[in-house]
Structures are given as structure tokens and as C-alpha cells.
């Protein structure tokens, strides 16, 4: 029996690029019922972790949880291929705690490819998309490098670093999308022909080292959490054996080697024109910018159980190979380390994202969506989040639904998209918890409570996922009700228990929740009063404790959200003439005309738009009867 039906003559969606944005987009679109074609330059590299073999981290782990809560795939894939899991910032508040996991690089690709090739409504072809097909002013398909034409109702480009990719090692440079794969040459021209403006960015990667040439006895070992905590709300346990990472540091001798290569550095000699990532600088940039620092941490990440390579996170570089070798051999534990693949920088084209609607559809060419590094972002998680977002919006547009648009108080993914399309970026954008003004509401632990019902309504959250969520929600409601309805009297038995667990005895009868709010007590201490608490899963009681302990902060943050939503509810007319708004500066008129914000709230977040400018717009809207 044939399990995969022949592809249609015309697809609903073509996704060009099979990195993290493309894979997430293709899976979401197909799961939603769209006939989807995934094009990739190299089928063997579908789901490849092009840079470090890890997923998650500060704010990034939040987005992986949100992708999972909506019914996406990255969390599930990570749990199946993860070989070390850690919760970061455990000593800080719940808003900034984040998950991070090391991947077995080959296993991750195997897991992703298995799902991609078995997914209904999804077809895969190895082909390089060279240009867009435009019909009636809309994106209608792509033409490949060999002239093959694929037609579709919408197109999504998730091209990563491949657009006019140019790799640098020292003063030598050569074309490529990443080491071992060709660059995409023609699509940049097609985007310009469509009316889009392109820019140039730069990123880099570290030299890969031979595992057996490293002296681990000299290194600091870092183990993962035991037991490992999964990303996905649907994962019951991590099945793969867990491994350790190791830590070492650069030193003055290594810095001397790095400085000796400055005159042959493509960064410092002006060979590289693209803007690099401020928050993930190359090691030569660190040494140049922070001369007072005598060392920088290197995190040695295994690339998998059977992989002979190790990824030394913290030293991305484009220095000449001889300088890379001297640097490596100056570092403790790496004195005899062999470089398997040199570090390099890569320049590539991107589309400044203020040219996109909040749906990630281009303004100048309906039906064309962009997701991932083509929008100026940096990171697997940012890319996957955009792929999911764009796919959901392509589905909504093709099926006549309202756009899929979350607000900044609902998800980090929404913060990401809003920052991109409203503020734009001139350097690779990376997500941080500090970018979210309502981050106490956007915790990892409540991502499902924020988003799973939205994913269910959209159609991404399937029955088994919904059943797990419903059970958790029911359990959480029960625990919260129990904590708020159980009264604790300051009698002798209560005094003895609270004194024993290190708390303060209340001077009157109070709910058990009030006792829990004491900083020195935890919800497990409340088992002395309500033994039933032990019957609930760890994630349920952890979320209940957070909601109770931080109730006052959460209420105040929700009040700010309510004020924010008033501005978000004021829509701006599509044809508003900002030059006719009294009181706006020329700069404000130019920025508002470029971005074309959808709401007064979005207008207020455009760089350079002052509160006075927002007031002027509001007054103008009242004059023309728009509000």
C-alpha cells in the first residue's frame, strides 16, 4: 500500500529552507491541513544544528516551551535527542529560570527527518529555490536552480545564512551557506525585484575539536540535572543516557595569539561588511573590546555519543587557521587539541523586518512570508518560533480566519515578532528576558496555561496533547482551591508544625496560601497540613506555588497589561496620512509611514516615537472620527 500520496499540481504553501524555521513551519502547516512542499538544498541536512549542538537557554528556553504549548515540534524533538538537560538561573526568580539541553547532533537530525518524511500533507524535494513566481501581484511559487517550477497559493522563505552567503577564514573567503553547503545566489535578486530592500549581516562559529585530543583531566566537569527536566509538556521522561560538559578558559597567552592575528582578521581589516551579533561576539572581538579581562569562559559541548567532535562554545572566530591553532593550544586542557573544522565567519543577505506585517507576510508582495535569519534574527529558537508563527498566519489567511497574532503579555514569541516588525534590527536579533516587559507573566512553567488553548482553537493541539493539558489544568485548579480554602488556626498543633518547618506562626486564622507566602517556606512544607498535595505532579505543585507566592506581583503586572491593551485596542486606519497629523516631527512621519503600525500601541513602540507623538495621533484619530 502506498502511504504517501502524489504531490498536488499546486501546493497551499511552499517552504524554502529546511533549518529550524523551515521544519517548524512545514510541520505546522501540514498539521493544519495545508498541502505543503518543503524545499531544501540538501535533504541530508534537514534539521541540522548548524552552529552549537544545544537548544534553549535564557529566554530561548521560554520560546521552546511556547512552541510546544502551541502544538509545535522543537520541544519534542529536543527531548528525543537531548543528552544533557539543565535548568539555568535556579537561584533566581521563576520568570528568568530557563531550560537548556545539549543535543546529539545526528540523533536530532534523525528525529526531525523521521517526522518530516512521515507527516501527512507534507512533501520534500531537494532543490534550490532561485526565484519567485509572481502572478497578479502575489507570490505564486518558486523556480529552482534547474528551472523546475513549483506553484503554490503562498510561499515562505526560511533561508538562514544562505542568501549570497560568503564565508571567511582569515583573509580568504569563499561562497557558501555554511561549511559544506552552497550559497543561494539568485533569490536575493528576486526579492529586490519584488520591491524589498536587503541588508547584510554576519555571524560566526567556532573551530570543532577532536574529542580524543582533549585532556579532560585538566577541565572542570559540568553535569546535567538529575533527573533531567524535558522541554515538552508532553514528554513523560528523558530516555537517552546523559553526559557531561566541561569548562575551561582563555588566558593571556591565548589573547596574545589572538591579537597577533588582528592584521589578518577579516573583521578588523574591513573585509567583512556585514554587522555582527553584539551579544555573541567573536573571541577576537571580545579580546579587542574588553582588554581588561584576563580570561573568557569556554564551554566544551559534546556533539553526540558517537561523534568524534567537540564544540568549544565561547570562541567563535574568523581568524586565520594558524592563529586559531596557536590560540587553542594556549588553553588549559587543549594543549594538544586537534582542529577538525576551522572556525569561520559568514556574511549573508537579510530583509530588514520593518518591511513585514505582524503576520510575517511581506508588505509589498502578498502571499510571501519570511521566517528565521532572513528577518535578521540569530538562534535556532528564534527561527523556529517565527516559522511556527508564519505558518499559522499563512493557514489563517488561506482559510479566511483572523490573523494569528499574540500580544506581548502572552508570549515571548509575540515580543520577538513585535520587536522585529515594529523596531526592526540592524544587527542579529537575539531574545533576552529583559526584552519582555511582562516577563513575570511569561514563565516557562505556565507556557501551556498561556497558549495551549489558543493552539487547540487553531487546530495544532491534537487530542492527546489536549488531554494532558486538561488534566494539568484540573489538577492546578484543585491545588489552588485547596490552598485558598483550607484555614489554618494558630492553635498548639499548628504552632508546633510551623515552628518545626521554620516558619512564622500567624496571629489569626488564615488560608494555607497565606502561610505559603512566607519566603522561607515551600509548598512541600504544606504537606504537613494537606497530605493530598503529594498526589499531584511536580509541575502542578510548582506552578501553584509560583502563583501563590507571587500573587501580588502578578496582579500589579496584570494591571499594567490592562492599560497596555487599551492602546492596543485602538486600530489605525490603513490609509492614514501621517503628514496630516498636527504635531508630528518629520522623523516621526517617516518612521510611522515606513512601519505602518496596525494599532496605537504598536505605534508607541516604534523607536523615536515619543508620548507626545502618540497623543498627537490620538487627537487626529478623534478629529477624523476613527475613535
Coordinates of C-alpha atoms in Angstrom, one line a residue:
X1 CA 0.0 0.0 0.0
X2 CA 1.3 3.5 -0.9
X3 CA 1.4 5.6 2.2
X4 CA 2.4 8.9 0.7
X5 CA 0.1 10.2 -2.0
X6 CA 1.5 12.0 -5.1
X7 CA 2.0 15.8 -4.6
X8 CA -0.6 18.2 -5.9
X9 CA -0.1 20.2 -9.0
X10 CA -0.4 23.4 -6.9
X11 CA 0.5 23.5 -3.2
X12 CA -1.0 25.6 -0.5
X13 CA 2.4 26.6 0.9
X14 CA 6.0 26.2 -0.3
X15 CA 8.6 26.4 2.4
X16 CA 12.1 27.1 1.0
X17 CA 14.7 26.1 3.6
X18 CA 14.8 23.2 6.0
X19 CA 16.5 24.6 9.0
X20 CA 14.7 25.2 12.3
X21 CA 12.3 27.8 10.9
X22 CA 11.5 25.7 7.8
X23 CA 11.0 22.5 9.6
X24 CA 8.7 24.0 12.2
X25 CA 6.8 25.9 9.6
X26 CA 6.4 22.9 7.3
X27 CA 5.2 20.6 10.2
X28 CA 2.7 23.2 11.5
X29 CA 1.3 23.9 8.0
X30 CA 0.9 20.3 7.2
X31 CA -0.7 19.5 10.6
X32 CA -3.2 22.3 9.9
X33 CA -4.1 20.6 6.6
X34 CA -2.2 22.7 4.1
X35 CA -0.7 20.9 1.2
X36 CA 2.9 21.8 1.9
X37 CA 6.2 21.5 -0.1
X38 CA 9.5 21.7 1.8
X39 CA 12.4 22.6 -0.5
X40 CA 16.0 22.1 0.7
X41 CA 19.4 22.4 -0.8
X42 CA 20.5 19.2 0.9
X43 CA 18.0 16.6 2.1
X44 CA 20.6 15.0 4.4
X45 CA 20.9 18.3 6.4
X46 CA 17.2 18.7 7.2
X47 CA 17.1 19.7 10.9
X48 CA 20.9 20.3 11.1
X49 CA 22.2 22.2 14.1
X50 CA 24.5 24.4 12.1
X51 CA 26.2 26.0 15.0
X52 CA 26.3 24.8 18.6
X53 CA 24.7 21.4 19.5
X54 CA 22.4 22.9 22.1
X55 CA 18.8 24.1 22.3
X56 CA 17.3 26.5 24.8
X57 CA 18.9 28.9 27.3
X58 CA 17.9 32.2 28.8
X59 CA 14.6 33.4 27.1
X60 CA 15.3 30.9 24.3
X61 CA 14.1 28.0 26.5
X62 CA 10.9 30.0 27.1
X63 CA 10.2 30.1 23.4
X64 CA 10.8 26.4 23.0
X65 CA 8.2 25.8 25.7
X66 CA 5.8 28.2 24.0
X67 CA 6.3 26.4 20.6
X68 CA 5.5 23.2 22.4
X69 CA 2.4 24.6 24.1
X70 CA 1.0 25.8 20.8
X71 CA 1.5 22.3 19.3
X72 CA 4.9 22.8 17.6
X73 CA 7.7 20.3 17.4
X74 CA 11.0 21.7 18.7
X75 CA 10.5 20.7 22.3
X76 CA 9.5 17.1 21.4
X77 CA 12.4 16.8 19.0
X78 CA 14.8 18.1 21.7
X79 CA 13.6 15.7 24.3
X80 CA 14.2 12.8 22.0
X81 CA 17.7 13.8 21.1
X82 CA 18.9 15.5 24.3
X83 CA 21.9 14.2 26.1
X84 CA 22.2 16.8 28.9
X85 CA 19.4 18.9 30.4
X86 CA 19.9 21.8 32.8
X87 CA 17.7 24.5 34.3
X88 CA 19.5 27.8 34.3
X89 CA 19.1 30.6 36.9
X90 CA 17.7 28.2 39.6
X91 CA 18.7 30.6 42.3
X92 CA 16.8 33.5 40.7
X93 CA 13.1 34.1 40.4
X94 CA 10.7 31.9 38.3
X95 CA 10.5 34.5 35.5
X96 CA 14.1 34.1 34.4
X97 CA 14.6 30.4 35.0
X98 CA 15.2 28.7 31.7
X99 CA 15.8 25.2 30.2
X100 CA 18.8 24.3 28.1
X101 CA 19.8 21.0 26.6
X102 CA 22.7 19.5 24.7
X103 CA 21.7 17.6 21.6
X104 CA 23.2 14.5 19.9
X105 CA 23.6 16.3 16.6
X106 CA 23.0 13.2 14.4
X107 CA 20.1 12.0 16.6
X108 CA 18.4 15.3 16.4
X109 CA 18.5 15.3 12.6
X110 CA 17.3 11.7 12.6
X111 CA 14.3 12.5 14.8
X112 CA 13.4 15.6 12.7
X113 CA 13.7 13.9 9.4
X114 CA 11.6 10.9 10.6
X115 CA 8.8 13.2 11.4
X116 CA 9.2 15.4 8.3
X117 CA 9.1 12.5 5.9
X118 CA 6.2 10.7 7.6
X119 CA 4.0 13.8 8.0
X120 CA 0.7 13.8 6.1
X121 CA 0.2 16.8 3.7
X122 CA 4.0 17.3 3.5
X123 CA 6.3 16.6 0.5
X124 CA 10.0 17.1 0.4
X125 CA 12.3 17.9 -2.5
X126 CA 16.0 18.6 -2.7
X127 CA 16.2 21.7 -4.8
X128 CA 17.5 25.3 -4.6
X129 CA 14.8 27.9 -4.9
X130 CA 16.4 30.6 -7.2
X131 CA 13.5 33.0 -7.9
X132 CA 9.9 33.7 -7.0
X133 CA 6.9 33.3 -9.3
X134 CA 4.7 36.3 -9.1
X135 CA 1.2 36.3 -10.6
X136 CA -1.4 39.1 -10.2
X137 CA 0.8 40.9 -7.8
X138 CA 1.1 37.9 -5.4
X139 CA 3.7 35.2 -4.6
X140 CA 2.6 32.2 -6.5
X141 CA 5.5 29.7 -6.4
X142 CA 9.2 29.4 -7.0
X143 CA 11.6 28.5 -9.8
X144 CA 14.5 26.2 -8.8
X145 CA 18.2 26.3 -9.9
X146 CA 17.5 23.8 -12.7
X147 CA 14.4 25.6 -13.9
X148 CA 11.7 23.5 -12.3
X149 CA 8.6 25.4 -11.3
X150 CA 6.5 24.8 -8.2
X151 CA 3.2 26.6 -7.9
X152 CA 1.5 27.5 -4.6
X153 CA -1.0 29.8 -3.0
X154 CA 1.7 31.1 -0.7
X155 CA 5.4 31.0 -0.3
X156 CA 7.7 31.1 2.8
X157 CA 11.4 31.7 2.7
X158 CA 13.4 30.4 5.6
X159 CA 16.8 30.7 4.0
X160 CA 19.0 31.1 7.1
X161 CA 22.5 32.3 6.2
X162 CA 22.3 31.0 2.6
X163 CA 21.3 34.2 0.7
X164 CA 24.6 35.3 -1.0
X165 CA 26.5 33.5 1.8
X166 CA 30.2 34.4 1.9
X167 CA 32.4 32.6 4.4
X168 CA 35.6 34.0 5.8
X169 CA 38.7 32.3 7.4
X170 CA 41.4 34.9 7.7
X171 CA 41.7 37.0 4.6
X172 CA 40.5 34.1 2.5
X173 CA 36.8 34.0 1.6
X174 CA 34.5 31.7 -0.5
X175 CA 30.9 31.3 -1.3
X176 CA 28.7 29.1 0.8
X177 CA 25.6 28.9 3.0
X178 CA 27.5 27.1 5.7
X179 CA 30.6 24.9 5.7
X180 CA 30.0 22.1 3.1
X181 CA 26.8 23.6 1.5
X182 CA 26.5 26.1 -1.4
X183 CA 25.1 29.6 -1.1
X184 CA 21.8 30.6 -2.6
X185 CA 22.7 33.1 -5.3
X186 CA 19.6 34.0 -7.3
X187 CA 16.9 34.6 -4.6
X188 CA 18.3 37.9 -3.4
X189 CA 17.8 39.5 -6.9
X190 CA 14.2 38.1 -7.0
X191 CA 13.5 39.7 -3.6
X192 CA 14.8 43.0 -4.8
X193 CA 12.8 42.8 -8.0
X194 CA 9.7 42.2 -5.8
X195 CA 10.4 45.6 -4.1
X196 CA 12.2 44.5 -0.9
X197 CA 15.3 46.2 0.4
X198 CA 18.1 43.9 1.6
X199 CA 20.8 44.3 4.1
X200 CA 23.9 42.4 5.1
X201 CA 24.6 40.6 8.4
X202 CA 27.4 38.5 9.8
X203 CA 27.6 35.6 12.2
X204 CA 30.3 33.1 13.1
X205 CA 31.1 29.7 14.5
X206 CA 33.9 28.0 16.5
X207 CA 36.5 25.6 15.4
X208 CA 35.5 22.0 16.0
X209 CA 37.9 19.9 18.1
X210 CA 38.8 16.2 18.1
X211 CA 37.3 14.8 21.3
X212 CA 40.2 12.3 21.8
X213 CA 42.8 15.0 21.6
X214 CA 41.4 16.9 24.7
X215 CA 42.9 16.4 28.2
X216 CA 39.7 16.2 30.2
X217 CA 41.6 15.7 33.5
X218 CA 42.5 19.4 33.4
X219 CA 39.0 20.6 32.8
X220 CA 36.1 21.4 35.1
X221 CA 33.2 18.9 34.7
X222 CA 29.6 20.1 34.5
X223 CA 26.9 17.5 34.9
X224 CA 23.3 17.9 33.9
X225 CA 20.3 17.9 36.2
X226 CA 19.2 14.6 37.8
X227 CA 16.6 13.8 36.9
X228 CA 16.6 15.7 33.6
X229 CA 13.6 18.0 33.0
X230 CA 12.2 17.8 29.5
X231 CA 11.2 20.8 27.3
X232 CA 7.9 19.4 26.1
X233 CA 4.8 19.4 28.3
X234 CA 4.0 16.1 26.5
X235 CA 7.3 14.3 27.4
X236 CA 7.0 11.9 30.3
X237 CA 10.7 11.2 30.7
X238 CA 14.0 11.6 29.0
X239 CA 15.1 8.3 27.6
X240 CA 18.7 8.8 26.4
X241 CA 21.7 8.5 28.8
X242 CA 23.0 11.8 29.9
X243 CA 26.6 13.1 29.5
X244 CA 28.8 15.8 31.0
X245 CA 30.1 19.0 29.5
X246 CA 33.4 20.6 30.5
X247 CA 34.6 24.1 31.2
X248 CA 38.0 25.8 30.6
X249 CA 39.1 29.4 30.0
X250 CA 41.2 31.5 27.6
X251 CA 44.3 33.1 29.2
X252 CA 46.8 35.9 28.4
X253 CA 48.9 33.6 26.2
X254 CA 45.8 32.8 24.1
X255 CA 44.9 36.5 24.0
X256 CA 48.4 37.3 22.7
X257 CA 47.9 34.7 19.9
X258 CA 44.6 36.3 19.1
X259 CA 46.0 39.8 18.9
X260 CA 48.8 38.6 16.7
X261 CA 46.2 37.8 14.1
X262 CA 44.3 41.2 14.1
X263 CA 46.1 42.4 11.0
X264 CA 44.9 39.4 9.1
X265 CA 41.4 39.4 10.6
X266 CA 38.6 39.9 8.1
X267 CA 36.7 41.8 10.8
X268 CA 39.4 44.3 11.7
X269 CA 40.7 44.8 8.1
X270 CA 37.3 45.7 6.7
X271 CA 36.9 42.6 4.6
X272 CA 33.6 41.8 6.3
X273 CA 31.0 44.4 5.6
X274 CA 28.0 42.8 7.4
X275 CA 27.0 43.7 11.0
X276 CA 27.8 41.0 13.6
X277 CA 25.9 40.0 16.7
X278 CA 26.6 42.3 19.6
X279 CA 25.5 39.7 22.2
X280 CA 27.5 36.8 20.7
X281 CA 30.8 38.4 19.6
X282 CA 33.8 36.5 18.2
X283 CA 36.7 35.8 20.5
X284 CA 38.8 38.4 18.7
X285 CA 36.1 41.0 19.2
X286 CA 35.9 40.1 22.9
X287 CA 39.7 40.5 23.3
X288 CA 39.7 43.8 21.5
X289 CA 36.7 45.3 23.3
X290 CA 37.5 44.0 26.8
X291 CA 41.3 44.3 27.2
X292 CA 40.9 44.4 31.0
X293 CA 39.5 40.8 31.1
X294 CA 42.2 38.3 31.5
X295 CA 40.1 35.3 30.6
X296 CA 36.9 34.2 28.8
X297 CA 34.9 31.0 29.6
X298 CA 34.9 28.2 27.1
X299 CA 32.1 25.6 27.4
X300 CA 33.1 22.3 25.7
X301 CA 29.9 20.7 24.3
X302 CA 29.9 17.1 23.1
X303 CA 28.3 16.8 19.7
X304 CA 26.9 13.4 20.4
X305 CA 27.6 9.9 21.8
X306 CA 29.4 8.7 18.7
X307 CA 30.6 12.0 17.4
X308 CA 34.4 12.5 17.4
X309 CA 33.9 16.2 17.6
X310 CA 33.5 18.7 20.4
X311 CA 32.1 22.3 20.1
X312 CA 34.1 24.8 22.2
X313 CA 31.3 27.4 22.8
X314 CA 32.6 30.8 23.5
X315 CA 35.3 31.2 20.9
X316 CA 33.7 31.8 17.5
X317 CA 36.3 33.2 15.2
X318 CA 37.3 34.0 11.7
X319 CA 41.0 34.4 12.4
X320 CA 43.5 32.7 10.1
X321 CA 43.9 28.9 10.7
X322 CA 47.4 29.2 12.1
X323 CA 46.2 31.8 14.7
X324 CA 43.3 29.6 15.6
X325 CA 45.7 26.7 16.3
X326 CA 48.0 28.9 18.5
X327 CA 45.0 30.2 20.4
X328 CA 43.6 26.7 21.0
X329 CA 47.0 25.2 22.1
X330 CA 47.4 28.0 24.6
X331 CA 44.3 27.0 26.6
X332 CA 44.4 24.6 29.5
X333 CA 43.3 21.1 28.5
X334 CA 43.5 21.9 24.8
X335 CA 47.3 22.0 24.5
X336 CA 47.2 19.0 22.1
X337 CA 43.7 19.6 20.7
X338 CA 43.3 19.0 17.0
X339 CA 41.1 21.2 14.9
X340 CA 38.7 19.0 12.8
X341 CA 37.0 22.0 11.2
X342 CA 38.2 25.6 11.4
X343 CA 36.1 28.4 12.8
X344 CA 34.7 30.9 10.3
X345 CA 32.5 33.9 9.8
X346 CA 29.7 34.1 7.3
X347 CA 28.1 37.1 5.7
X348 CA 24.6 36.8 4.3
X349 CA 21.7 38.9 3.0
X350 CA 18.7 39.6 5.1
X351 CA 15.4 41.6 4.8
X352 CA 15.1 44.4 7.4
X353 CA 11.9 43.2 9.1
X354 CA 10.0 46.5 9.2
X355 CA 9.1 45.5 5.6
X356 CA 6.9 42.8 7.2
X357 CA 3.4 42.8 8.5
X358 CA 2.9 41.4 12.1
X359 CA 1.9 38.1 10.4
X360 CA 5.4 37.9 8.9
X361 CA 3.9 38.4 5.4
X362 CA 5.8 40.9 3.3
X363 CA 4.0 44.2 2.7
X364 CA 5.0 44.6 -0.9
X365 CA 4.2 41.1 -2.1
X366 CA 1.1 39.4 -0.6
X367 CA 1.5 35.7 -0.1
X368 CA 5.2 35.8 0.6
X369 CA 6.2 35.1 4.2
X370 CA 9.7 35.3 5.7
X371 CA 10.9 33.5 8.9
X372 CA 14.2 33.0 10.6
X373 CA 17.6 34.6 10.0
X374 CA 16.3 36.2 6.8
X375 CA 14.5 38.5 9.1
X376 CA 17.6 39.5 11.0
X377 CA 17.4 37.1 14.0
X378 CA 20.1 34.9 15.5
X379 CA 19.4 31.5 17.0
X380 CA 17.6 28.2 16.5
X381 CA 14.8 29.1 18.8
X382 CA 14.0 32.5 17.4
X383 CA 13.9 30.8 13.9
X384 CA 11.6 28.0 14.9
X385 CA 9.3 30.5 16.7
X386 CA 9.0 32.6 13.5
X387 CA 8.4 29.5 11.4
X388 CA 5.5 28.4 13.5
X389 CA 4.1 32.0 13.6
X390 CA 4.3 32.5 9.9
X391 CA 2.8 29.1 9.1
X392 CA -0.1 29.7 11.4
X393 CA -0.7 33.0 9.6
X394 CA -0.5 31.5 6.2
X395 CA -3.1 29.0 7.3
X396 CA -5.3 31.7 8.7
X397 CA -5.2 33.8 5.5
X398 CA -5.8 30.9 3.2
X399 CA -8.8 29.7 5.2
X400 CA -10.3 33.1 5.8
X401 CA -9.6 33.3 9.5
X402 CA -8.4 36.3 11.5
X403 CA -4.6 36.6 11.7
X404 CA -2.8 34.6 14.3
X405 CA -1.5 37.5 16.5
X406 CA -0.5 37.1 20.1
X407 CA 0.3 40.1 22.3
X408 CA 3.4 40.9 24.2
X409 CA 1.9 39.8 27.5
X410 CA 1.0 36.4 26.1
X411 CA 4.3 35.1 24.8
X412 CA 8.0 35.7 24.1
X413 CA 7.2 34.7 20.6
X414 CA 5.0 37.8 20.3
X415 CA 7.7 40.0 21.8
X416 CA 10.1 38.7 19.2
X417 CA 7.8 39.3 16.2
X418 CA 6.6 42.7 17.5
X419 CA 10.2 43.9 18.1
X420 CA 11.2 42.8 14.6
X421 CA 8.3 44.3 12.6
X422 CA 8.0 47.5 14.8
X423 CA 11.5 48.4 15.7
X424 CA 13.5 46.5 13.1
X425 CA 17.1 45.4 13.6
X426 CA 20.4 46.4 12.1
X427 CA 22.3 43.5 13.8
X428 CA 21.4 39.9 14.5
X429 CA 18.5 40.0 17.0
X430 CA 18.7 37.7 20.0
X431 CA 15.9 37.2 22.5
X432 CA 16.6 38.1 26.2
X433 CA 14.2 38.0 29.2
X434 CA 14.9 41.7 29.5
X435 CA 13.1 42.4 26.2
X436 CA 9.8 41.3 27.7
X437 CA 8.2 44.0 29.9
X438 CA 5.8 41.4 31.3
X439 CA 8.2 38.6 31.9
X440 CA 6.8 37.6 35.3
X441 CA 3.7 36.6 33.3
X442 CA 5.8 34.8 30.7
X443 CA 7.3 32.0 32.7
X444 CA 8.4 28.7 31.3
X445 CA 6.2 26.8 33.7
X446 CA 3.0 28.5 32.6
X447 CA 3.6 28.5 28.8
X448 CA 0.9 25.8 28.4
X449 CA -1.6 27.7 30.5
X450 CA -1.0 30.8 28.3
X451 CA -1.0 29.2 24.9
X452 CA -2.4 25.6 24.7
X453 CA -6.0 26.7 24.4
X454 CA -5.0 29.0 21.6
X455 CA -3.2 26.2 19.8
X456 CA -6.2 24.0 20.3
X457 CA -8.6 26.5 18.8
X458 CA -6.3 26.9 15.8
X459 CA -6.1 23.2 15.3
X460 CA -2.5 22.5 16.1
X461 CA -3.0 20.9 19.5
X462 CA -4.3 17.4 19.0
X463 CA -6.4 15.2 21.3
X464 CA -3.6 13.5 23.2
X465 CA -1.9 16.8 23.9
X466 CA -5.2 18.4 24.9
X467 CA -6.0 15.6 27.3
X468 CA -2.6 16.1 29.1
X469 CA -3.2 19.8 29.3
X470 CA -6.7 19.5 30.6
X471 CA -5.6 17.1 33.3
X472 CA -2.9 19.5 34.4
X473 CA -5.3 22.4 34.4
X474 CA -7.8 20.5 36.5
X475 CA -5.1 19.5 39.0
X476 CA -3.8 23.0 39.3
X477 CA -7.2 24.4 39.9
X478 CA -7.7 21.8 42.6
X479 CA -4.4 22.6 44.4
X480 CA -5.1 26.4 44.3
X481 CA -8.6 25.8 45.6
X482 CA -7.2 23.6 48.4
X483 CA -4.6 26.2 49.4
X484 CA -7.1 29.1 49.5
X485 CA -10.0 27.3 51.2
X486 CA -8.0 25.5 53.9
X487 CA -8.0 27.6 57.0
X488 CA -5.0 27.4 59.4
X489 CA -5.7 28.4 63.1
X490 CA -2.9 29.4 65.4
X491 CA -3.6 26.5 67.8
X492 CA -1.0 24.4 69.5
X493 CA -0.6 21.7 66.8
X494 CA -0.3 24.3 64.2
X495 CA 2.3 26.2 66.2
X496 CA 4.4 23.1 66.6
X497 CA 4.3 22.3 62.8
X498 CA 5.1 25.8 61.6
X499 CA 7.9 26.1 64.2
X500 CA 9.3 22.8 63.0
X501 CA 9.4 23.8 59.3
X502 CA 11.0 27.2 60.1
X503 CA 8.0 29.5 59.5
X504 CA 6.3 32.2 61.5
X505 CA 3.0 31.3 63.3
X506 CA 0.1 33.6 62.2
X507 CA -1.7 35.5 64.9
X508 CA -5.1 34.7 63.5
X509 CA -6.8 32.2 61.3
X510 CA -5.6 32.5 57.7
X511 CA -5.8 30.4 54.4
X512 CA -3.0 27.9 53.9
X513 CA -1.9 30.1 50.9
X514 CA -1.1 32.9 53.3
X515 CA 1.3 30.6 55.2
X516 CA 2.9 29.5 52.0
X517 CA 3.7 33.2 51.1
X518 CA 6.3 33.2 53.8
X519 CA 9.7 33.4 51.9
X520 CA 11.3 30.6 53.9
X521 CA 8.5 28.1 53.3
X522 CA 7.8 25.9 50.2
X523 CA 4.6 24.1 49.1
X524 CA 6.1 20.8 50.1
X525 CA 6.1 22.1 53.7
X526 CA 2.3 22.4 53.4
X527 CA 2.0 18.6 53.2
X528 CA 2.0 18.7 57.0
X529 CA -1.4 20.4 56.7
X530 CA -2.7 18.8 53.5
X531 CA -1.1 15.4 52.7
X532 CA -3.1 15.3 49.5
X533 CA -0.6 17.7 47.9
X534 CA 1.7 14.7 47.5
X535 CA -0.8 13.2 45.0
X536 CA -0.2 15.9 42.4
X537 CA 2.6 16.0 39.8
X538 CA 5.7 18.2 40.4
X539 CA 4.9 20.6 37.7
X540 CA 1.4 21.2 39.1
X541 CA 2.5 22.0 42.6
X542 CA 5.4 24.1 41.3
X543 CA 3.1 26.3 39.3
X544 CA 0.6 26.5 42.2
X545 CA 3.5 27.7 44.5
X546 CA 4.6 30.3 42.0
X547 CA 1.1 31.7 41.5
X548 CA 0.5 31.9 45.3
X549 CA 3.9 33.3 46.3
X550 CA 4.0 35.9 43.5
X551 CA 0.3 36.8 43.6
X552 CA 0.8 40.5 44.5
X553 CA 3.4 41.0 41.7
X554 CA 1.3 39.1 39.2
X555 CA -1.8 41.3 40.0
X556 CA 0.3 44.5 39.5
X557 CA 1.7 43.3 36.3
X558 CA -1.8 42.4 35.0
X559 CA -2.9 45.9 35.8
X560 CA -0.1 47.2 33.5
X561 CA -1.3 44.8 30.8
X562 CA -4.8 46.1 31.1
X563 CA -3.5 49.6 30.5
X564 CA -1.4 48.4 27.6
X565 CA -4.4 46.7 26.0
X566 CA -6.3 49.9 25.8
X567 CA -3.8 51.3 23.4
X568 CA -3.6 48.0 21.5
X569 CA -7.3 48.2 21.0
X570 CA -7.1 51.5 19.1
X571 CA -6.7 50.5 15.4
X572 CA -5.0 52.8 13.0
X573 CA -6.6 53.3 9.5
X574 CA -4.6 51.6 6.8
X575 CA -4.7 54.8 4.7
X576 CA -3.8 57.3 7.5
X577 CA -1.7 60.2 6.2
X578 CA 0.8 60.9 9.0
X579 CA 2.0 64.1 7.3
X580 CA -1.5 65.4 8.0
X581 CA -1.2 64.7 11.8
X582 CA -0.5 68.0 13.5
X583 CA 2.4 68.0 15.9
X584 CA 4.4 65.2 14.4
X585 CA 8.0 65.8 13.5
X586 CA 9.4 64.9 10.1
X587 CA 11.3 61.9 11.7
X588 CA 8.1 60.6 13.3
X589 CA 6.1 60.9 10.0
X590 CA 8.9 59.0 8.1
X591 CA 9.1 56.2 10.7
X592 CA 5.3 55.8 11.0
X593 CA 4.9 55.8 7.2
X594 CA 7.6 53.1 6.9
X595 CA 6.3 50.8 9.6
X596 CA 2.6 51.4 9.1
X597 CA 1.6 50.3 12.6
X598 CA -1.7 48.5 13.0
X599 CA -2.5 49.9 16.4
X600 CA -1.7 52.9 18.6
X601 CA 0.1 50.6 20.9
X602 CA 2.4 49.4 18.1
X603 CA 3.0 53.0 17.1
X604 CA 4.1 53.8 20.6
X605 CA 6.9 51.1 20.4
X606 CA 8.5 52.4 17.3
X607 CA 11.9 53.8 18.0
X608 CA 11.8 57.6 18.2
X609 CA 8.0 57.9 18.6
X610 CA 7.5 59.9 21.8
X611 CA 4.5 60.0 24.1
X612 CA 3.7 63.4 22.6
X613 CA 3.6 61.9 19.1
X614 CA 1.2 59.2 20.3
X615 CA -1.0 61.9 21.8
X616 CA -1.0 63.8 18.5
X617 CA -2.0 60.6 16.6
X618 CA -4.8 60.0 19.2
X619 CA -6.1 63.6 18.8
X620 CA -6.0 63.2 15.0
X621 CA -8.0 60.0 15.2
X622 CA -10.7 61.7 17.2
X623 CA -10.8 64.6 14.7
X624 CA -11.4 62.2 11.8
X625 CA -13.9 60.1 13.8
X626 CA -11.7 57.0 13.8
X627 CA -12.2 56.7 17.6

